JSON list of C-alpha atoms and ligand atoms in Angstrom, two decimals:
[
{"chain": "V", "resi": 44, "resn": "UNK", "atom": "CA", "xyz": [123.50, 139.33, 90.68]},
{"chain": "V", "resi": 45, "resn": "UNK", "atom": "CA", "xyz": [123.85, 135.64, 91.17]},
{"chain": "V", "resi": 46, "resn": "UNK", "atom": "CA", "xyz": [125.90, 133.76, 88.62]},
{"chain": "V", "resi": 47, "resn": "UNK", "atom": "CA", "xyz": [123.69, 131.21, 86.95]},
{"chain": "V", "resi": 48, "resn": "UNK", "atom": "CA", "xyz": [126.33, 128.48, 86.68]},
{"chain": "V", "resi": 49, "resn": "UNK", "atom": "CA", "xyz": [127.39, 128.72, 90.32]},
{"chain": "V", "resi": 50, "resn": "UNK", "atom": "CA", "xyz": [123.75, 128.79, 91.33]},
{"chain": "V", "resi": 51, "resn": "UNK", "atom": "CA", "xyz": [123.16, 125.61, 89.41]},
{"chain": "V", "resi": 52, "resn": "UNK", "atom": "CA", "xyz": [126.27, 123.99, 90.87]},
{"chain": "V", "resi": 53, "resn": "UNK", "atom": "CA", "xyz": [125.10, 124.97, 94.33]},
{"chain": "V", "resi": 54, "resn": "UNK", "atom": "CA", "xyz": [121.78, 123.32, 93.74]},
{"chain": "V", "resi": 55, "resn": "UNK", "atom": "CA", "xyz": [123.24, 120.20, 92.16]},
{"chain": "V", "resi": 56, "resn": "UNK", "atom": "CA", "xyz": [122.45, 117.36, 94.46]},
{"chain": "V", "resi": 57, "resn": "UNK", "atom": "CA", "xyz": [123.04, 113.66, 94.44]},
{"chain": "V", "resi": 58, "resn": "UNK", "atom": "CA", "xyz": [120.23, 111.30, 95.21]},
{"chain": "V", "resi": 59, "resn": "UNK", "atom": "CA", "xyz": [120.47, 107.61, 95.85]},
{"chain": "V", "resi": 60, "resn": "UNK", "atom": "CA", "xyz": [117.80, 105.59, 94.18]},
{"chain": "V", "resi": 61, "resn": "UNK", "atom": "CA", "xyz": [116.60, 102.17, 95.19]},
{"chain": "V", "resi": 62, "resn": "UNK", "atom": "CA", "xyz": [119.38, 99.98, 96.50]},
{"chain": "V", "resi": 63, "resn": "UNK", "atom": "CA", "xyz": [121.88, 102.79, 96.02]},
{"chain": "V", "resi": 64, "resn": "UNK", "atom": "CA", "xyz": [123.20, 101.71, 92.65]},
{"chain": "V", "resi": 65, "resn": "UNK", "atom": "CA", "xyz": [122.11, 104.76, 90.77]},
{"chain": "V", "resi": 66, "resn": "UNK", "atom": "CA", "xyz": [123.34, 108.31, 91.01]},
{"chain": "V", "resi": 67, "resn": "UNK", "atom": "CA", "xyz": [121.36, 111.17, 89.62]},
{"chain": "V", "resi": 68, "resn": "UNK", "atom": "CA", "xyz": [122.42, 114.76, 89.18]},
{"chain": "V", "resi": 69, "resn": "UNK", "atom": "CA", "xyz": [119.81, 117.43, 89.40]},
{"chain": "V", "resi": 70, "resn": "UNK", "atom": "CA", "xyz": [119.93, 121.06, 88.48]},
{"chain": "V", "resi": 71, "resn": "UNK", "atom": "CA", "xyz": [117.83, 124.15, 88.53]},
{"chain": "V", "resi": 72, "resn": "UNK", "atom": "CA", "xyz": [117.49, 124.70, 84.80]},
{"chain": "V", "resi": 73, "resn": "UNK", "atom": "CA", "xyz": [117.30, 122.66, 81.64]},
{"chain": "V", "resi": 74, "resn": "UNK", "atom": "CA", "xyz": [120.58, 121.04, 80.66]},
{"chain": "V", "resi": 75, "resn": "UNK", "atom": "CA", "xyz": [123.19, 123.12, 78.87]},
{"chain": "V", "resi": 76, "resn": "UNK", "atom": "CA", "xyz": [125.79, 121.65, 76.50]},
{"chain": "V", "resi": 77, "resn": "UNK", "atom": "CA", "xyz": [128.56, 120.03, 78.56]},
{"chain": "V", "resi": 78, "resn": "UNK", "atom": "CA", "xyz": [126.40, 119.57, 81.64]},
{"chain": "V", "resi": 79, "resn": "UNK", "atom": "CA", "xyz": [126.29, 116.13, 83.25]},
{"chain": "V", "resi": 80, "resn": "UNK", "atom": "CA", "xyz": [123.18, 114.23, 82.19]},
{"chain": "V", "resi": 81, "resn": "UNK", "atom": "CA", "xyz": [120.24, 113.91, 84.59]},
{"chain": "V", "resi": 82, "resn": "UNK", "atom": "CA", "xyz": [120.40, 110.12, 84.50]},
{"chain": "V", "resi": 83, "resn": "UNK", "atom": "CA", "xyz": [123.07, 107.55, 83.72]},
{"chain": "V", "resi": 84, "resn": "UNK", "atom": "CA", "xyz": [122.79, 103.88, 82.78]},
{"chain": "V", "resi": 85, "resn": "UNK", "atom": "CA", "xyz": [123.85, 101.75, 85.77]},
{"chain": "V", "resi": 86, "resn": "UNK", "atom": "CA", "xyz": [126.07, 98.74, 85.05]},
{"chain": "V", "resi": 87, "resn": "UNK", "atom": "CA", "xyz": [124.55, 95.29, 85.46]},
{"chain": "V", "resi": 88, "resn": "UNK", "atom": "CA", "xyz": [125.65, 93.84, 88.82]},
{"chain": "V", "resi": 89, "resn": "UNK", "atom": "CA", "xyz": [126.49, 90.50, 87.09]},
{"chain": "V", "resi": 90, "resn": "UNK", "atom": "CA", "xyz": [127.35, 89.13, 83.64]},
{"chain": "V", "resi": 91, "resn": "UNK", "atom": "CA", "xyz": [124.76, 88.98, 80.87]},
{"chain": "V", "resi": 92, "resn": "UNK", "atom": "CA", "xyz": [124.77, 85.18, 81.05]},
{"chain": "V", "resi": 93, "resn": "UNK", "atom": "CA", "xyz": [124.70, 84.99, 84.86]},
{"chain": "V", "resi": 94, "resn": "UNK", "atom": "CA", "xyz": [120.96, 84.39, 85.12]},
{"chain": "V", "resi": 95, "resn": "UNK", "atom": "CA", "xyz": [120.95, 81.46, 82.67]},
{"chain": "V", "resi": 96, "resn": "UNK", "atom": "CA", "xyz": [119.05, 79.25, 82.20]},
{"chain": "V", "resi": 97, "resn": "UNK", "atom": "CA", "xyz": [116.17, 81.27, 83.70]},
{"chain": "V", "resi": 98, "resn": "UNK", "atom": "CA", "xyz": [116.89, 84.52, 81.83]},
{"chain": "V", "resi": 99, "resn": "UNK", "atom": "CA", "xyz": [118.99, 84.09, 78.71]},
{"chain": "V", "resi": 100, "resn": "UNK", "atom": "CA", "xyz": [122.11, 86.07, 77.87]},
{"chain": "V", "resi": 101, "resn": "UNK", "atom": "CA", "xyz": [120.85, 87.72, 74.69]},
{"chain": "V", "resi": 102, "resn": "UNK", "atom": "CA", "xyz": [117.69, 88.95, 76.41]},
{"chain": "V", "resi": 103, "resn": "UNK", "atom": "CA", "xyz": [119.77, 90.48, 79.21]},
{"chain": "V", "resi": 104, "resn": "UNK", "atom": "CA", "xyz": [122.15, 92.10, 76.73]},
{"chain": "V", "resi": 105, "resn": "UNK", "atom": "CA", "xyz": [119.42, 93.69, 74.61]},
{"chain": "V", "resi": 106, "resn": "UNK", "atom": "CA", "xyz": [117.26, 94.53, 77.63]},
{"chain": "V", "resi": 107, "resn": "UNK", "atom": "CA", "xyz": [120.04, 96.37, 79.45]},
{"chain": "V", "resi": 108, "resn": "UNK", "atom": "CA", "xyz": [122.19, 97.78, 76.63]},
{"chain": "V", "resi": 109, "resn": "UNK", "atom": "CA", "xyz": [119.39, 98.76, 74.27]},
{"chain": "V", "resi": 110, "resn": "UNK", "atom": "CA", "xyz": [116.06, 99.08, 76.10]},
{"chain": "V", "resi": 111, "resn": "UNK", "atom": "CA", "xyz": [117.28, 100.53, 79.39]},
{"chain": "V", "resi": 112, "resn": "UNK", "atom": "CA", "xyz": [119.84, 102.73, 77.62]},
{"chain": "V", "resi": 113, "resn": "UNK", "atom": "CA", "xyz": [117.07, 104.16, 75.45]},
{"chain": "V", "resi": 114, "resn": "UNK", "atom": "CA", "xyz": [114.99, 105.04, 78.53]},
{"chain": "V", "resi": 115, "resn": "UNK", "atom": "CA", "xyz": [118.02, 106.84, 79.98]},
{"chain": "V", "resi": 116, "resn": "UNK", "atom": "CA", "xyz": [118.79, 108.69, 76.75]},
{"chain": "V", "resi": 117, "resn": "UNK", "atom": "CA", "xyz": [115.18, 109.73, 76.17]},
{"chain": "V", "resi": 118, "resn": "UNK", "atom": "CA", "xyz": [114.75, 110.78, 79.80]},
{"chain": "V", "resi": 119, "resn": "UNK", "atom": "CA", "xyz": [117.83, 112.99, 79.47]},
{"chain": "V", "resi": 120, "resn": "UNK", "atom": "CA", "xyz": [116.49, 114.41, 76.21]},
{"chain": "V", "resi": 121, "resn": "UNK", "atom": "CA", "xyz": [113.15, 115.17, 77.84]},
{"chain": "V", "resi": 122, "resn": "UNK", "atom": "CA", "xyz": [114.73, 116.70, 80.95]},
{"chain": "V", "resi": 123, "resn": "UNK", "atom": "CA", "xyz": [116.99, 118.84, 78.77]},
{"chain": "V", "resi": 124, "resn": "UNK", "atom": "CA", "xyz": [113.93, 120.33, 77.10]},
{"chain": "V", "resi": 125, "resn": "UNK", "atom": "CA", "xyz": [112.08, 121.06, 80.32]},
{"chain": "V", "resi": 126, "resn": "UNK", "atom": "CA", "xyz": [112.46, 124.38, 82.06]},
{"chain": "V", "resi": 127, "resn": "UNK", "atom": "CA", "xyz": [110.76, 123.70, 85.38]},
{"chain": "V", "resi": 128, "resn": "UNK", "atom": "CA", "xyz": [112.85, 123.04, 88.46]},
{"chain": "V", "resi": 129, "resn": "UNK", "atom": "CA", "xyz": [113.77, 119.37, 88.45]},
{"chain": "V", "resi": 130, "resn": "UNK", "atom": "CA", "xyz": [113.35, 117.49, 91.74]},
{"chain": "V", "resi": 131, "resn": "UNK", "atom": "CA", "xyz": [116.29, 116.05, 93.69]},
{"chain": "V", "resi": 132, "resn": "UNK", "atom": "CA", "xyz": [115.43, 112.48, 92.71]},
{"chain": "V", "resi": 133, "resn": "UNK", "atom": "CA", "xyz": [113.38, 110.37, 90.35]},
{"chain": "V", "resi": 134, "resn": "UNK", "atom": "CA", "xyz": [111.24, 109.26, 93.29]},
{"chain": "V", "resi": 135, "resn": "UNK", "atom": "CA", "xyz": [110.12, 112.81, 94.03]},
{"chain": "V", "resi": 136, "resn": "UNK", "atom": "CA", "xyz": [109.50, 113.41, 90.31]},
{"chain": "V", "resi": 137, "resn": "UNK", "atom": "CA", "xyz": [106.99, 110.54, 90.38]},
{"chain": "V", "resi": 138, "resn": "UNK", "atom": "CA", "xyz": [104.95, 112.20, 93.16]},
{"chain": "V", "resi": 139, "resn": "UNK", "atom": "CA", "xyz": [103.65, 114.74, 90.63]},
{"chain": "V", "resi": 140, "resn": "UNK", "atom": "CA", "xyz": [104.17, 112.75, 87.43]},
{"chain": "V", "resi": 141, "resn": "UNK", "atom": "CA", "xyz": [100.61, 113.48, 86.23]},
{"chain": "V", "resi": 142, "resn": "UNK", "atom": "CA", "xyz": [101.72, 117.10, 85.76]},
{"chain": "V", "resi": 143, "resn": "UNK", "atom": "CA", "xyz": [104.81, 116.14, 83.73]},
{"chain": "V", "resi": 144, "resn": "UNK", "atom": "CA", "xyz": [105.22, 115.23, 80.08]},
{"chain": "V", "resi": 145, "resn": "UNK", "atom": "CA", "xyz": [104.43, 111.77, 78.75]},
{"chain": "V", "resi": 146, "resn": "UNK", "atom": "CA", "xyz": [108.11, 111.41, 77.78]},
{"chain": "V", "resi": 147, "resn": "UNK", "atom": "CA", "xyz": [109.24, 111.98, 81.37]},
{"chain": "V", "resi": 148, "resn": "UNK", "atom": "CA", "xyz": [106.59, 109.61, 82.72]},
{"chain": "V", "resi": 149, "resn": "UNK", "atom": "CA", "xyz": [107.50, 106.81, 80.28]},
{"chain": "V", "resi": 150, "resn": "UNK", "atom": "CA", "xyz": [111.27, 107.17, 80.27]},
{"chain": "V", "resi": 151, "resn": "UNK", "atom": "CA", "xyz": [111.63, 108.21, 83.91]},
{"chain": "V", "resi": 152, "resn": "UNK", "atom": "CA", "xyz": [109.55, 105.19, 84.88]},
{"chain": "V", "resi": 153, "resn": "UNK", "atom": "CA", "xyz": [111.52, 103.01, 82.49]},
{"chain": "V", "resi": 154, "resn": "UNK", "atom": "CA", "xyz": [114.81, 104.14, 84.02]},
{"chain": "V", "resi": 155, "resn": "UNK", "atom": "CA", "xyz": [113.70, 103.66, 87.63]},
{"chain": "V", "resi": 156, "resn": "UNK", "atom": "CA", "xyz": [111.94, 100.32, 87.04]},
{"chain": "V", "resi": 157, "resn": "UNK", "atom": "CA", "xyz": [114.86, 98.74, 85.19]},
{"chain": "V", "resi": 158, "resn": "UNK", "atom": "CA", "xyz": [117.47, 100.06, 87.66]},
{"chain": "V", "resi": 159, "resn": "UNK", "atom": "CA", "xyz": [115.50, 98.25, 90.36]},
{"chain": "V", "resi": 160, "resn": "UNK", "atom": "CA", "xyz": [114.90, 95.16, 88.23]},
{"chain": "V", "resi": 161, "resn": "UNK", "atom": "CA", "xyz": [118.63, 94.41, 87.74]},
{"chain": "V", "resi": 162, "resn": "UNK", "atom": "CA", "xyz": [119.23, 94.75, 91.47]},
{"chain": "V", "resi": 163, "resn": "UNK", "atom": "CA", "xyz": [116.45, 92.44, 92.63]},
{"chain": "V", "resi": 164, "resn": "UNK", "atom": "CA", "xyz": [117.73, 89.57, 90.49]},
{"chain": "V", "resi": 165, "resn": "UNK", "atom": "CA", "xyz": [120.84, 87.52, 91.29]},
{"chain": "V", "resi": 166, "resn": "UNK", "atom": "CA", "xyz": [122.66, 84.43, 90.04]},
{"chain": "V", "resi": 167, "resn": "UNK", "atom": "CA", "xyz": [123.23, 83.57, 93.72]},
{"chain": "V", "resi": 168, "resn": "UNK", "atom": "CA", "xyz": [119.57, 83.07, 94.58]},
{"chain": "V", "resi": 169, "resn": "UNK", "atom": "CA", "xyz": [118.68, 81.32, 97.83]},
{"chain": "V", "resi": 170, "resn": "UNK", "atom": "CA", "xyz": [115.26, 80.61, 99.33]},
{"chain": "V", "resi": 171, "resn": "UNK", "atom": "CA", "xyz": [116.27, 82.28, 102.59]},
{"chain": "V", "resi": 172, "resn": "UNK", "atom": "CA", "xyz": [114.26, 85.46, 103.12]},
{"chain": "V", "resi": 173, "resn": "UNK", "atom": "CA", "xyz": [115.53, 88.06, 105.62]},
{"chain": "V", "resi": 174, "resn": "UNK", "atom": "CA", "xyz": [113.43, 88.01, 108.83]},
{"chain": "V", "resi": 175, "resn": "UNK", "atom": "CA", "xyz": [111.86, 91.47, 108.48]},
{"chain": "V", "resi": 176, "resn": "UNK", "atom": "CA", "xyz": [110.62, 90.69, 104.96]},
{"chain": "V", "resi": 177, "resn": "UNK", "atom": "CA", "xyz": [109.56, 87.13, 105.80]},
{"chain": "V", "resi": 178, "resn": "UNK", "atom": "CA", "xyz": [107.48, 88.41, 108.71]},
{"chain": "V", "resi": 179, "resn": "UNK", "atom": "CA", "xyz": [105.76, 90.99, 106.48]},
{"chain": "V", "resi": 180, "resn": "UNK", "atom": "CA", "xyz": [105.09, 88.41, 103.74]},
{"chain": "V", "resi": 181, "resn": "UNK", "atom": "CA", "xyz": [103.63, 85.91, 106.21]},
{"chain": "V", "resi": 182, "resn": "UNK", "atom": "CA", "xyz": [101.45, 88.60, 107.83]},
{"chain": "V", "resi": 183, "resn": "UNK", "atom": "CA", "xyz": [100.10, 89.84, 104.49]},
{"chain": "V", "resi": 184, "resn": "UNK", "atom": "CA", "xyz": [99.87, 86.64, 102.41]},
{"chain": "V", "resi": 185, "resn": "UNK", "atom": "CA", "xyz": [100.17, 83.73, 104.84]},
{"chain": "V", "resi": 186, "resn": "UNK", "atom": "CA", "xyz": [103.27, 82.38, 103.12]},
{"chain": "V", "resi": 187, "resn": "UNK", "atom": "CA", "xyz": [105.69, 83.06, 100.27]},
{"chain": "V", "resi": 188, "resn": "UNK", "atom": "CA", "xyz": [104.01, 80.60, 97.91]},
{"chain": "V", "resi": 189, "resn": "UNK", "atom": "CA", "xyz": [100.78, 82.61, 98.09]},
{"chain": "V", "resi": 190, "resn": "UNK", "atom": "CA", "xyz": [102.71, 85.80, 97.41]},
{"chain": "V", "resi": 191, "resn": "UNK", "atom": "CA", "xyz": [104.31, 84.24, 94.31]},
{"chain": "V", "resi": 192, "resn": "UNK", "atom": "CA", "xyz": [100.95, 82.99, 93.12]},
{"chain": "V", "resi": 193, "resn": "UNK", "atom": "CA", "xyz": [99.36, 86.43, 93.50]},
{"chain": "V", "resi": 194, "resn": "UNK", "atom": "CA", "xyz": [102.29, 88.11, 91.75]},
{"chain": "V", "resi": 195, "resn": "UNK", "atom": "CA", "xyz": [102.18, 85.64, 88.85]},
{"chain": "V", "resi": 196, "resn": "UNK", "atom": "CA", "xyz": [98.45, 86.12, 88.62]},
{"chain": "V", "resi": 197, "resn": "UNK", "atom": "CA", "xyz": [98.76, 89.93, 88.49]},
{"chain": "V", "resi": 198, "resn": "UNK", "atom": "CA", "xyz": [101.58, 89.61, 85.93]},
{"chain": "V", "resi": 199, "resn": "UNK", "atom": "CA", "xyz": [99.61, 87.18, 83.75]},
{"chain": "V", "resi": 200, "resn": "UNK", "atom": "CA", "xyz": [96.49, 89.36, 83.76]},
{"chain": "V", "resi": 201, "resn": "UNK", "atom": "CA", "xyz": [98.32, 92.56, 82.87]},
{"chain": "V", "resi": 202, "resn": "UNK", "atom": "CA", "xyz": [97.16, 93.09, 79.29]},
{"chain": "V", "resi": 203, "resn": "UNK", "atom": "CA", "xyz": [99.93, 94.21, 76.96]},
{"chain": "V", "resi": 204, "resn": "UNK", "atom": "CA", "xyz": [103.07, 95.74, 78.44]},
{"chain": "V", "resi": 205, "resn": "UNK", "atom": "CA", "xyz": [103.61, 96.56, 82.09]},
{"chain": "V", "resi": 206, "resn": "UNK", "atom": "CA", "xyz": [104.87, 95.45, 85.46]},
{"chain": "V", "resi": 207, "resn": "UNK", "atom": "CA", "xyz": [103.66, 93.34, 88.39]},
{"chain": "V", "resi": 208, "resn": "UNK", "atom": "CA", "xyz": [104.51, 94.75, 91.80]},
{"chain": "V", "resi": 209, "resn": "UNK", "atom": "CA", "xyz": [104.97, 93.82, 95.42]},
{"chain": "V", "resi": 210, "resn": "UNK", "atom": "CA", "xyz": [104.23, 97.08, 97.19]},
{"chain": "V", "resi": 211, "resn": "UNK", "atom": "CA", "xyz": [104.87, 98.05, 100.81]},
{"chain": "V", "resi": 212, "resn": "UNK", "atom": "CA", "xyz": [102.20, 100.20, 102.45]},
{"chain": "V", "resi": 213, "resn": "UNK", "atom": "CA", "xyz": [103.59, 100.77, 105.95]},
{"chain": "V", "resi": 214, "resn": "UNK", "atom": "CA", "xyz": [103.25, 97.38, 107.69]},
{"chain": "V", "resi": 215, "resn": "UNK", "atom": "CA", "xyz": [101.20, 95.82, 104.93]},
{"chain": "V", "resi": 216, "resn": "UNK", "atom": "CA", "xyz": [102.38, 94.29, 101.63]},
{"chain": "V", "resi": 217, "resn": "UNK", "atom": "CA", "xyz": [100.09, 94.23, 98.60]},
{"chain": "V", "resi": 218, "resn": "UNK", "atom": "CA", "xyz": [100.32, 93.01, 95.00]},
{"chain": "V", "resi": 219, "resn": "UNK", "atom": "CA", "xyz": [99.42, 95.19, 92.03]},
{"chain": "V", "resi": 220, "resn": "UNK", "atom": "CA", "xyz": [100.27, 95.81, 88.40]},
{"chain": "V", "resi": 221, "resn": "UNK", "atom": "CA", "xyz": [100.75, 98.89, 86.23]},
{"chain": "V", "resi": 222, "resn": "UNK", "atom": "CA", "xyz": [100.69, 99.49, 82.47]},
{"chain": "V", "resi": 223, "resn": "UNK", "atom": "CA", "xyz": [103.69, 100.62, 80.43]},
{"chain": "V", "resi": 224, "resn": "UNK", "atom": "CA", "xyz": [106.49, 102.01, 82.63]},
{"chain": "V", "resi": 225, "resn": "UNK", "atom": "CA", "xyz": [104.29, 103.33, 85.44]},
{"chain": "V", "resi": 226, "resn": "UNK", "atom": "CA", "xyz": [105.13, 102.30, 89.00]},
{"chain": "V", "resi": 227, "resn": "UNK", "atom": "CA", "xyz": [103.62, 102.50, 92.51]},
{"chain": "V", "resi": 228, "resn": "UNK", "atom": "CA", "xyz": [105.57, 105.68, 93.34]},
{"chain": "V", "resi": 229, "resn": "UNK", "atom": "CA", "xyz": [103.61, 107.61, 90.71]},
{"chain": "V", "resi": 230, "resn": "UNK", "atom": "CA", "xyz": [100.59, 109.69, 91.65]},
{"chain": "V", "resi": 231, "resn": "UNK", "atom": "CA", "xyz": [98.76, 108.04, 88.74]},
{"chain": "V", "resi": 232, "resn": "UNK", "atom": "CA", "xyz": [99.13, 104.51, 90.17]},
{"chain": "V", "resi": 233, "resn": "UNK", "atom": "CA", "xyz": [95.97, 102.81, 91.41]},
{"chain": "V", "resi": 234, "resn": "UNK", "atom": "CA", "xyz": [97.97, 101.16, 94.21]},
{"chain": "V", "resi": 235, "resn": "UNK", "atom": "CA", "xyz": [100.61, 103.43, 95.71]},
{"chain": "V", "resi": 236, "resn": "UNK", "atom": "CA", "xyz": [103.50, 102.61, 98.02]},
{"chain": "V", "resi": 237, "resn": "UNK", "atom": "CA", "xyz": [107.12, 101.55, 98.13]},
{"chain": "V", "resi": 238, "resn": "UNK", "atom": "CA", "xyz": [108.00, 99.12, 95.31]},
{"chain": "V", "resi": 239, "resn": "UNK", "atom": "CA", "xyz": [109.80, 96.06, 96.73]},
{"chain": "V", "resi": 240, "resn": "UNK", "atom": "CA", "xyz": [109.55, 93.78, 93.69]},
{"chain": "V", "resi": 241, "resn": "UNK", "atom": "CA", "xyz": [108.76, 94.71, 90.11]},
{"chain": "V", "resi": 242, "resn": "UNK", "atom": "CA", "xyz": [108.56, 91.99, 87.48]},
{"chain": "V", "resi": 243, "resn": "UNK", "atom": "CA", "xyz": [108.90, 93.26, 83.93]},
{"chain": "V", "resi": 244, "resn": "UNK", "atom": "CA", "xyz": [106.22, 91.68, 81.75]},
{"chain": "V", "resi": 245, "resn": "UNK", "atom": "CA", "xyz": [106.98, 93.58, 78.56]},
{"chain": "V", "resi": 246, "resn": "UNK", "atom": "CA", "xyz": [107.57, 91.00, 75.82]},
{"chain": "V", "resi": 247, "resn": "UNK", "atom": "CA", "xyz": [111.16, 92.27, 75.45]},
{"chain": "V", "resi": 248, "resn": "UNK", "atom": "CA", "xyz": [111.82, 90.81, 78.93]},
{"chain": "V", "resi": 249, "resn": "UNK", "atom": "CA", "xyz": [111.07, 87.22, 77.93]},
{"chain": "V", "resi": 250, "resn": "UNK", "atom": "CA", "xyz": [110.07, 86.74, 74.30]},
{"chain": "V", "resi": 251, "resn": "UNK", "atom": "CA", "xyz": [113.39, 85.43, 72.91]},
{"chain": "V", "resi": 252, "resn": "UNK", "atom": "CA", "xyz": [113.37, 82.47, 75.30]},
{"chain": "V", "resi": 253, "resn": "UNK", "atom": "CA", "xyz": [109.72, 82.05, 76.28]},
{"chain": "V", "resi": 254, "resn": "UNK", "atom": "CA", "xyz": [107.84, 83.48, 73.28]},
{"chain": "V", "resi": 255, "resn": "UNK", "atom": "CA", "xyz": [104.14, 83.63, 74.17]},
{"chain": "V", "resi": 256, "resn": "UNK", "atom": "CA", "xyz": [104.56, 81.62, 77.40]},
{"chain": "V", "resi": 257, "resn": "UNK", "atom": "CA", "xyz": [104.58, 84.46, 79.90]},
{"chain": "V", "resi": 258, "resn": "UNK", "atom": "CA", "xyz": [103.64, 82.01, 82.67]},
{"chain": "V", "resi": 259, "resn": "UNK", "atom": "CA", "xyz": [106.82, 79.98, 82.13]},
{"chain": "V", "resi": 260, "resn": "UNK", "atom": "CA", "xyz": [108.90, 83.15, 82.38]},
{"chain": "V", "resi": 261, "resn": "UNK", "atom": "CA", "xyz": [107.14, 84.10, 85.62]},
{"chain": "V", "resi": 262, "resn": "UNK", "atom": "CA", "xyz": [107.72, 80.65, 87.14]},
{"chain": "V", "resi": 263, "resn": "UNK", "atom": "CA", "xyz": [111.40, 80.84, 86.16]},
{"chain": "V", "resi": 264, "resn": "UNK", "atom": "CA", "xyz": [111.79, 84.39, 87.45]},
{"chain": "V", "resi": 265, "resn": "UNK", "atom": "CA", "xyz": [111.48, 83.32, 91.09]},
{"chain": "V", "resi": 266, "resn": "UNK", "atom": "CA", "xyz": [114.67, 81.27, 90.66]},
{"chain": "V", "resi": 267, "resn": "UNK", "atom": "CA", "xyz": [116.66, 84.49, 90.35]},
{"chain": "V", "resi": 268, "resn": "UNK", "atom": "CA", "xyz": [114.89, 86.75, 92.86]},
{"chain": "V", "resi": 269, "resn": "UNK", "atom": "CA", "xyz": [117.33, 88.46, 95.24]},
{"chain": "V", "resi": 270, "resn": "UNK", "atom": "CA", "xyz": [115.51, 88.41, 98.57]},
{"chain": "V", "resi": 271, "resn": "UNK", "atom": "CA", "xyz": [118.26, 90.39, 100.29]},
{"chain": "V", "resi": 272, "resn": "UNK", "atom": "CA", "xyz": [117.88, 93.29, 97.86]},
{"chain": "V", "resi": 273, "resn": "UNK", "atom": "CA", "xyz": [114.09, 93.10, 98.09]},
{"chain": "V", "resi": 274, "resn": "UNK", "atom": "CA", "xyz": [114.34, 93.33, 101.91]},
{"chain": "V", "resi": 275, "resn": "UNK", "atom": "CA", "xyz": [116.71, 96.32, 101.65]},
{"chain": "V", "resi": 276, "resn": "UNK", "atom": "CA", "xyz": [114.04, 98.22, 99.76]},
{"chain": "V", "resi": 277, "resn": "UNK", "atom": "CA", "xyz": [111.66, 98.13, 102.75]},
{"chain": "V", "resi": 278, "resn": "UNK", "atom": "CA", "xyz": [111.00, 101.54, 104.36]},
{"chain": "K", "resi": 60, "resn": "MN", "atom": "MN1", "xyz": [112.01, 96.05, 80.22]}
]
């Protein structure tokens, strides 16, 4: 008879998510005491204050240390309760998210979306866009200014909490938005594809500095976009 622990160890796999900043352990069964958690909180790739004045330090601190940490903790709690076979990565979990619990959808999405969000921002922003991405933007939108306008528009019109997305669909790029912590990798998304940019438009992402002025936050956000990381996310 196969030993359960060795079976689980055998099946343990490591998946790289997004830009490769996030490691995720997977296992056959629900978590047992002492097992490594399904998800871990990735460190910010810069200081809390690094995105000032566009994104303020306190917002970054609370957003990462409290909000993102809660998504990770609650995702681990939810995964520990589940008994189905977990997938090798969050991405593959999203393919059938409509069949999973609301907790896994919300906190799994929250974990993935924020892990990406930290990576696609940088204090060393430049306007130079890698060729492959620039070509795709020009082909789909005409120019980068039109892309920004469409993204800001989608982000402004998203009622309540959610995300605005730049999504890759093979050779084409499209703009969309999702409610809550959904994302374009989920089977429930209206517009599906590879997420290249996600802008968090939950109030916790901007309210301390921008209060009700979501548009000002969106205009400022493009001053910290990390075009190199966005390009790396292309498939
Ligand atoms: Mn957030």
